[in-house]
PDB file of C-alpha atoms in Angstrom:
ATOM      1  CA  UNK A   1     102.590  95.204 177.550  1.00 62.00           C
ATOM      2  CA  UNK A   2      99.220  96.815 177.982  1.00 70.00           C
ATOM      3  CA  UNK A   3      97.119  97.296 174.879  1.00 82.00           C
ATOM      4  CA  UNK A   4      93.922  99.103 174.083  1.00 91.00           C
ATOM      5  CA  UNK A   5      91.504  97.699 171.515  1.00 95.00           C
ATOM      6  CA  UNK A   6      89.808 100.572 169.736  1.00 96.00           C
ATOM      7  CA  UNK A   7      86.960 100.034 167.303  1.00 96.00           C
ATOM      8  CA  UNK A   8      85.993 100.538 164.649  1.00 96.00           C
ATOM      9  CA  UNK A   9      89.255 101.203 162.802  1.00 95.00           C
ATOM     10  CA  UNK A  10      87.487 103.480 160.345  1.00 95.00           C
ATOM     11  CA  UNK A  11      84.043 104.898 159.680  1.00 95.00           C
ATOM     12  CA  UNK A  12      82.560 106.556 156.621  1.00 96.00           C
ATOM     13  CA  UNK A  13      79.301 108.297 157.435  1.00 94.00           C
ATOM     14  CA  UNK A  14      76.838 110.819 156.067  1.00 96.00           C
ATOM     15  CA  UNK A  15      76.705 114.319 157.523  1.00 96.00           C
ATOM     16  CA  UNK A  16      74.079 114.482 160.260  1.00 96.00           C
ATOM     17  CA  UNK A  17      74.509 110.878 161.391  1.00 96.00           C
ATOM     18  CA  UNK A  18      75.498 109.938 164.921  1.00 97.00           C
ATOM     19  CA  UNK A  19      78.833 108.200 165.533  1.00 96.00           C
ATOM     20  CA  UNK A  20      79.854 105.748 168.214  1.00 97.00           C
ATOM     21  CA  UNK A  21      83.304 104.323 168.929  1.00 97.00           C
ATOM     22  CA  UNK A  22      84.753 102.454 171.857  1.00 97.00           C
ATOM     23  CA  UNK A  23      87.898 101.314 173.547  1.00 97.00           C
ATOM     24  CA  UNK A  24      88.502  98.231 175.679  1.00 97.00           C
ATOM     25  CA  UNK A  25      91.391  96.950 177.734  1.00 95.00           C
ATOM     26  CA  UNK A  26      92.315  93.890 179.741  1.00 92.00           C
ATOM     27  CA  UNK A  27      93.772  96.228 182.381  1.00 90.00           C
ATOM     28  CA  UNK A  28      92.173  98.743 184.703  1.00 92.00           C
ATOM     29  CA  UNK A  29      92.777 102.458 184.187  1.00 92.00           C
ATOM     30  CA  UNK A  30      92.154 105.355 186.554  1.00 90.00           C
ATOM     31  CA  UNK A  31      91.693 107.825 183.716  1.00 91.00           C
ATOM     32  CA  UNK A  32      90.285 107.550 180.209  1.00 94.00           C
ATOM     33  CA  UNK A  33      90.927 110.235 177.617  1.00 94.00           C
ATOM     34  CA  UNK A  34      89.762 110.895 174.079  1.00 96.00           C
ATOM     35  CA  UNK A  35      91.914 112.843 171.621  1.00 96.00           C
ATOM     36  CA  UNK A  36      91.180 114.052 168.100  1.00 97.00           C
ATOM     37  CA  UNK A  37      93.761 114.493 165.377  1.00 96.00           C
ATOM     38  CA  UNK A  38      92.823 116.758 162.494  1.00 96.00           C
ATOM     39  CA  UNK A  39      94.528 115.974 159.181  1.00 91.00           C
ATOM     40  CA  UNK A  40      98.125 117.246 159.240  1.00 91.00           C
ATOM     41  CA  UNK A  41      97.987 118.253 162.910  1.00 94.00           C
ATOM     42  CA  UNK A  42      98.888 116.838 166.292  1.00 96.00           C
ATOM     43  CA  UNK A  43      96.255 115.232 168.548  1.00 96.00           C
ATOM     44  CA  UNK A  44      94.219 117.494 170.821  1.00 95.00           C
ATOM     45  CA  UNK A  45      92.413 116.432 173.989  1.00 93.00           C
ATOM     46  CA  UNK A  46      88.611 116.335 173.635  1.00 95.00           C
ATOM     47  CA  UNK A  47      87.399 114.793 176.872  1.00 94.00           C
ATOM     48  CA  UNK A  48      88.997 113.382 180.032  1.00 92.00           C
ATOM     49  CA  UNK A  49      87.191 111.005 182.401  1.00 93.00           C
ATOM     50  CA  UNK A  50      88.436 110.440 185.941  1.00 90.00           C
ATOM     51  CA  UNK A  51      85.785 108.363 187.673  1.00 92.00           C
ATOM     52  CA  UNK A  52      84.268 104.962 186.881  1.00 94.00           C
ATOM     53  CA  UNK A  53      80.741 105.398 185.543  1.00 94.00           C
ATOM     54  CA  UNK A  54      81.340 109.064 184.718  1.00 93.00           C
ATOM     55  CA  UNK A  55      79.445 110.449 181.725  1.00 96.00           C
ATOM     56  CA  UNK A  56      80.829 113.704 180.324  1.00 94.00           C
ATOM     57  CA  UNK A  57      79.684 115.894 177.442  1.00 94.00           C
ATOM     58  CA  UNK A  58      81.519 118.504 175.407  1.00 92.00           C
ATOM     59  CA  UNK A  59      79.125 120.013 172.891  1.00 94.00           C
ATOM     60  CA  UNK A  60      78.042 117.247 170.518  1.00 96.00           C
ATOM     61  CA  UNK A  61      80.515 114.820 172.084  1.00 97.00           C
ATOM     62  CA  UNK A  62      79.639 112.463 174.931  1.00 97.00           C
ATOM     63  CA  UNK A  63      82.054 110.051 176.551  1.00 97.00           C
ATOM     64  CA  UNK A  64      81.672 107.503 179.327  1.00 97.00           C
ATOM     65  CA  UNK A  65      84.127 105.827 181.676  1.00 96.00           C
ATOM     66  CA  UNK A  66      83.079 102.184 181.957  1.00 96.00           C
ATOM     67  CA  UNK A  67      82.041 100.911 185.375  1.00 96.00           C
ATOM     68  CA  UNK A  68      84.656  98.127 185.245  1.00 95.00           C
ATOM     69  CA  UNK A  69      87.365 100.748 184.458  1.00 94.00           C
ATOM     70  CA  UNK A  70      88.378  98.623 181.478  1.00 95.00           C
ATOM     71  CA  UNK A  71      86.473 100.451 178.763  1.00 96.00           C
ATOM     72  CA  UNK A  72      85.228 103.770 177.478  1.00 98.00           C
ATOM     73  CA  UNK A  73      83.091 104.980 174.595  1.00 97.00           C
ATOM     74  CA  UNK A  74      82.752 108.209 172.639  1.00 98.00           C
ATOM     75  CA  UNK A  75      79.604 109.346 170.841  1.00 98.00           C
ATOM     76  CA  UNK A  76      79.350 112.208 168.373  1.00 97.00           C
ATOM     77  CA  UNK A  77      75.863 113.424 167.584  1.00 97.00           C
ATOM     78  CA  UNK A  78      74.750 115.030 164.318  1.00 96.00           C
ATOM     79  CA  UNK A  79      78.146 114.796 162.627  1.00 96.00           C
ATOM     80  CA  UNK A  80      79.449 117.673 160.517  1.00 95.00           C
ATOM     81  CA  UNK A  81      82.312 117.785 157.972  1.00 94.00           C
ATOM     82  CA  UNK A  82      84.788 119.249 160.504  1.00 94.00           C
ATOM     83  CA  UNK A  83      84.444 116.077 162.606  1.00 96.00           C
ATOM     84  CA  UNK A  84      86.731 114.393 160.068  1.00 96.00           C
ATOM     85  CA  UNK A  85      89.950 113.103 161.626  1.00 96.00           C
ATOM     86  CA  UNK A  86      91.404 110.337 163.725  1.00 96.00           C
ATOM     87  CA  UNK A  87      90.040 109.791 167.222  1.00 97.00           C
ATOM     88  CA  UNK A  88      92.327 108.177 169.782  1.00 96.00           C
ATOM     89  CA  UNK A  89      91.379 106.751 173.126  1.00 96.00           C
ATOM     90  CA  UNK A  90      93.983 106.650 175.875  1.00 94.00           C
ATOM     91  CA  UNK A  91      94.064 104.930 179.220  1.00 92.00           C
ATOM     92  CA  UNK A  92      96.167 106.318 182.025  1.00 88.00           C
ATOM     93  CA  UNK A  93      97.368 105.433 185.517  1.00 83.00           C
ATOM     94  CA  UNK A  94      99.322 108.216 187.185  1.00 75.00           C
ATOM     95  CA  UNK A  95     102.703 107.374 188.656  1.00 66.00           C
ATOM     96  CA  UNK A  96     105.206 104.683 187.894  1.00 57.00           C
ATOM     97  CA  UNK A  97     108.126 105.088 185.561  1.00 52.00           C
ATOM     98  CA  UNK A  98     106.249 106.802 182.752  1.00 54.00           C
ATOM     99  CA  UNK A  99     102.818 107.563 184.038  1.00 54.00           C
ATOM    100  CA  UNK A 100     101.549 104.619 182.024  1.00 67.00           C
ATOM    101  CA  UNK A 101      99.663 106.481 179.297  1.00 83.00           C
ATOM    102  CA  UNK A 102      98.565 104.004 176.641  1.00 89.00           C
ATOM    103  CA  UNK A 103      96.983 104.976 173.295  1.00 93.00           C
ATOM    104  CA  UNK A 104      94.578 103.002 171.152  1.00 94.00           C
ATOM    105  CA  UNK A 105      95.322 102.691 167.434  1.00 94.00           C
ATOM    106  CA  UNK A 106      92.689 105.204 166.461  1.00 95.00           C
ATOM    107  CA  UNK A 107      89.358 105.427 164.641  1.00 96.00           C
ATOM    108  CA  UNK A 108      89.509 107.277 161.330  1.00 95.00           C
ATOM    109  CA  UNK A 109      86.288 109.178 160.688  1.00 96.00           C
ATOM    110  CA  UNK A 110      85.249 110.375 157.250  1.00 95.00           C
ATOM    111  CA  UNK A 111      82.096 112.476 156.818  1.00 92.00           C
ATOM    112  CA  UNK A 112      80.293 112.795 153.490  1.00 88.00           C
ATOM    113  CA  UNK A 113      78.505 116.141 153.078  1.00 85.00           C
TER     114      UNK A 113
ATOM    115  CA  UNK B   1     102.274 131.483 173.860  1.00 68.00           C
ATOM    116  CA  UNK B   2     103.396 129.113 171.089  1.00 81.00           C
ATOM    117  CA  UNK B   3     102.798 125.805 172.937  1.00 94.00           C
ATOM    118  CA  UNK B   4     104.884 122.923 171.544  1.00 97.00           C
ATOM    119  CA  UNK B   5     106.984 123.777 168.503  1.00 97.00           C
ATOM    120  CA  UNK B   6     108.608 121.135 166.318  1.00 98.00           C
ATOM    121  CA  UNK B   7     111.155 121.628 163.559  1.00 97.00           C
ATOM    122  CA  UNK B   8     111.547 120.695 160.794  1.00 97.00           C
ATOM    123  CA  UNK B   9     108.015 119.909 159.597  1.00 97.00           C
ATOM    124  CA  UNK B  10     109.301 117.799 156.701  1.00 97.00           C
ATOM    125  CA  UNK B  11     112.620 116.041 156.144  1.00 97.00           C
ATOM    126  CA  UNK B  12     113.997 113.551 153.636  1.00 97.00           C
ATOM    127  CA  UNK B  13     117.084 111.568 154.600  1.00 97.00           C
ATOM    128  CA  UNK B  14     119.203 108.921 152.981  1.00 97.00           C
ATOM    129  CA  UNK B  15     119.864 105.648 154.771  1.00 97.00           C
ATOM    130  CA  UNK B  16     122.724 106.054 157.228  1.00 97.00           C
ATOM    131  CA  UNK B  17     122.417 109.815 157.647  1.00 97.00           C
ATOM    132  CA  UNK B  18     121.892 111.316 161.077  1.00 96.00           C
ATOM    133  CA  UNK B  19     119.688 114.207 162.066  1.00 96.00           C
ATOM    134  CA  UNK B  20     117.992 115.875 165.009  1.00 98.00           C
ATOM    135  CA  UNK B  21     114.318 116.691 165.350  1.00 98.00           C
ATOM    136  CA  UNK B  22     113.880 119.723 167.537  1.00 98.00           C
ATOM    137  CA  UNK B  23     111.132 120.233 170.105  1.00 98.00           C
ATOM    138  CA  UNK B  24     110.574 123.261 172.313  1.00 98.00           C
ATOM    139  CA  UNK B  25     107.739 124.161 174.678  1.00 97.00           C
ATOM    140  CA  UNK B  26     107.051 127.453 176.423  1.00 95.00           C
ATOM    141  CA  UNK B  27     104.556 126.222 179.035  1.00 93.00           C
ATOM    142  CA  UNK B  28     107.163 125.307 181.686  1.00 92.00           C
ATOM    143  CA  UNK B  29     106.103 121.666 181.493  1.00 92.00           C
ATOM    144  CA  UNK B  30     108.280 119.159 183.291  1.00 90.00           C
ATOM    145  CA  UNK B  31     107.154 116.137 181.294  1.00 90.00           C
ATOM    146  CA  UNK B  32     108.104 115.849 177.616  1.00 93.00           C
ATOM    147  CA  UNK B  33     107.928 112.906 175.272  1.00 94.00           C
ATOM    148  CA  UNK B  34     108.405 111.758 171.683  1.00 96.00           C
ATOM    149  CA  UNK B  35     105.951 109.542 169.781  1.00 96.00           C
ATOM    150  CA  UNK B  36     105.974 108.094 166.318  1.00 96.00           C
ATOM    151  CA  UNK B  37     102.783 107.562 164.330  1.00 95.00           C
ATOM    152  CA  UNK B  38     102.567 104.908 161.651  1.00 93.00           C
ATOM    153  CA  UNK B  39      99.441 103.849 159.722  1.00 87.00           C
ATOM    154  CA  UNK B  40      97.419 101.347 161.724  1.00 83.00           C
ATOM    155  CA  UNK B  41      99.863 101.464 164.657  1.00 86.00           C
ATOM    156  CA  UNK B  42      98.582 104.461 166.571  1.00 89.00           C
ATOM    157  CA  UNK B  43     100.987 106.491 168.696  1.00 93.00           C
ATOM    158  CA  UNK B  44     104.015 104.691 170.085  1.00 92.00           C
ATOM    159  CA  UNK B  45     106.232 106.209 172.757  1.00 92.00           C
ATOM    160  CA  UNK B  46     109.923 106.492 171.832  1.00 94.00           C
ATOM    161  CA  UNK B  47     111.528 108.351 174.757  1.00 95.00           C
ATOM    162  CA  UNK B  48     110.312 110.592 177.533  1.00 92.00           C
ATOM    163  CA  UNK B  49     111.659 112.952 180.183  1.00 91.00           C
ATOM    164  CA  UNK B  50     110.253 113.969 183.558  1.00 88.00           C
ATOM    165  CA  UNK B  51     112.594 116.928 183.953  1.00 89.00           C
ATOM    166  CA  UNK B  52     115.904 118.459 182.921  1.00 92.00           C
ATOM    167  CA  UNK B  53     118.679 115.871 183.060  1.00 93.00           C
ATOM    168  CA  UNK B  54     116.259 112.919 183.297  1.00 91.00           C
ATOM    169  CA  UNK B  55     115.304 110.759 180.331  1.00 93.00           C
ATOM    170  CA  UNK B  56     114.020 107.223 179.881  1.00 91.00           C
ATOM    171  CA  UNK B  57     113.045 104.804 177.145  1.00 92.00           C
ATOM    172  CA  UNK B  58     109.562 104.181 175.914  1.00 90.00           C
ATOM    173  CA  UNK B  59     108.118 101.378 173.830  1.00 89.00           C
ATOM    174  CA  UNK B  60     110.265 101.799 170.681  1.00 93.00           C
ATOM    175  CA  UNK B  61     113.591 103.468 171.619  1.00 95.00           C
ATOM    176  CA  UNK B  62     116.027 101.639 169.315  1.00 96.00           C
ATOM    177  CA  UNK B  63     117.803 103.902 166.826  1.00 96.00           C
ATOM    178  CA  UNK B  64     116.915 107.089 168.702  1.00 97.00           C
ATOM    179  CA  UNK B  65     118.710 109.205 171.273  1.00 97.00           C
ATOM    180  CA  UNK B  66     117.444 112.035 173.485  1.00 97.00           C
ATOM    181  CA  UNK B  67     118.780 114.516 176.008  1.00 96.00           C
ATOM    182  CA  UNK B  68     117.136 117.145 178.188  1.00 96.00           C
ATOM    183  CA  UNK B  69     119.516 119.924 179.171  1.00 96.00           C
ATOM    184  CA  UNK B  70     116.784 122.525 179.731  1.00 96.00           C
ATOM    185  CA  UNK B  71     113.121 122.421 180.725  1.00 95.00           C
ATOM    186  CA  UNK B  72     112.117 123.914 177.370  1.00 96.00           C
ATOM    187  CA  UNK B  73     113.939 121.686 174.868  1.00 97.00           C
ATOM    188  CA  UNK B  74     113.812 117.954 174.146  1.00 98.00           C
ATOM    189  CA  UNK B  75     115.587 117.052 170.873  1.00 98.00           C
ATOM    190  CA  UNK B  76     115.298 113.618 169.268  1.00 98.00           C
ATOM    191  CA  UNK B  77     118.373 112.315 167.449  1.00 98.00           C
ATOM    192  CA  UNK B  78     118.364 109.673 164.750  1.00 96.00           C
ATOM    193  CA  UNK B  79     121.824 108.160 164.879  1.00 91.00           C
ATOM    194  CA  UNK B  80     121.889 106.305 161.536  1.00 96.00           C
ATOM    195  CA  UNK B  81     118.590 106.628 159.689  1.00 96.00           C
ATOM    196  CA  UNK B  82     116.879 103.519 158.316  1.00 97.00           C
ATOM    197  CA  UNK B  83     113.826 103.208 156.035  1.00 97.00           C
ATOM    198  CA  UNK B  84     111.922 101.705 159.004  1.00 96.00           C
ATOM    199  CA  UNK B  85     112.177 105.103 160.676  1.00 97.00           C
ATOM    200  CA  UNK B  86     110.026 106.704 157.994  1.00 97.00           C
ATOM    201  CA  UNK B  87     107.181 108.053 160.090  1.00 97.00           C
ATOM    202  CA  UNK B  88     105.469 111.085 161.531  1.00 97.00           C
ATOM    203  CA  UNK B  89     107.055 112.147 164.812  1.00 98.00           C
ATOM    204  CA  UNK B  90     105.212 114.031 167.516  1.00 97.00           C
ATOM    205  CA  UNK B  91     106.629 115.796 170.515  1.00 97.00           C
ATOM    206  CA  UNK B  92     104.289 116.217 173.473  1.00 95.00           C
ATOM    207  CA  UNK B  93     104.526 117.875 176.868  1.00 93.00           C
ATOM    208  CA  UNK B  94     102.530 117.988 180.063  1.00 90.00           C
ATOM    209  CA  UNK B  95     102.475 119.140 183.647  1.00 84.00           C
ATOM    210  CA  UNK B  96     103.815 116.677 186.180  1.00 70.00           C
ATOM    211  CA  UNK B  97     107.186 115.464 187.327  1.00 60.00           C
ATOM    212  CA  UNK B  98     106.287 111.764 187.326  1.00 60.00           C
ATOM    213  CA  UNK B  99     104.392 111.684 184.094  1.00 60.00           C
ATOM    214  CA  UNK B 100     101.496 113.732 182.775  1.00 62.00           C
ATOM    215  CA  UNK B 101      99.550 114.744 185.897  1.00 66.00           C
ATOM    216  CA  UNK B 102      96.113 114.236 184.431  1.00 74.00           C
ATOM    217  CA  UNK B 103      97.001 112.296 181.302  1.00 78.00           C
ATOM    218  CA  UNK B 104      96.555 115.391 179.138  1.00 87.00           C
ATOM    219  CA  UNK B 105      99.345 115.832 176.641  1.00 91.00           C
ATOM    220  CA  UNK B 106      99.946 118.920 174.492  1.00 93.00           C
ATOM    221  CA  UNK B 107     101.207 117.855 171.086  1.00 96.00           C
ATOM    222  CA  UNK B 108     103.249 119.662 168.479  1.00 97.00           C
ATOM    223  CA  UNK B 109     102.184 119.683 164.829  1.00 96.00           C
ATOM    224  CA  UNK B 110     104.482 116.819 163.895  1.00 97.00           C
ATOM    225  CA  UNK B 111     107.612 116.236 161.828  1.00 98.00           C
ATOM    226  CA  UNK B 112     107.219 114.087 158.737  1.00 97.00           C
ATOM    227  CA  UNK B 113     110.372 112.095 158.050  1.00 97.00           C
ATOM    228  CA  UNK B 114     111.110 110.003 154.982  1.00 97.00           C
ATOM    229  CA  UNK B 115     114.203 107.804 154.862  1.00 97.00           C
ATOM    230  CA  UNK B 116     115.197 106.606 151.400  1.00 96.00           C
TER     231      UNK B 116
END
């Protein structure tokens, strides 16, 4: 089946540093999404991208939909302790038997004050 | 507006026991799904439903059963628990009758299951 390769698997950074993570696939997606999971909680949508080449910001977060539609990246600027958690990418093609929403395995972010 | 509510939050079972994880949403979402989360494995789809009376299998359905008698509720049944089913289970819902319309899922807080 389809798989997403998300990297890095984990990051341990100092508060104030910028963070970059990415997601690649061998398949094309029409939508890329980034979710964040706080410790002990369910994932929450951060950013959704619907158009190849699209660059979208949400506060200190910036995400891009790759021009080939096979990749996406997420940047976090000036990290703070509450950025700690697991970040999941997801690729999506609407329709079909289950909407075809595929998750990456996650990037675990730790922030040292 | 409670969103997606899962119960119980924690459960310990013995091998061979059965139980039901409950999931309810109050957003009138047609699409509901169950995922399991294991370390290093990400989120894997167990079963999903695109409306009352309609369910289908996801990536890892073996050992689990679901039904959807109402729009609001989507319980997950473990028929005969095994240690391999030790995991964190998430219920999620979304708009859309053929899958999440925009890909956005609304997740519950999770149910942590340990099978001894």
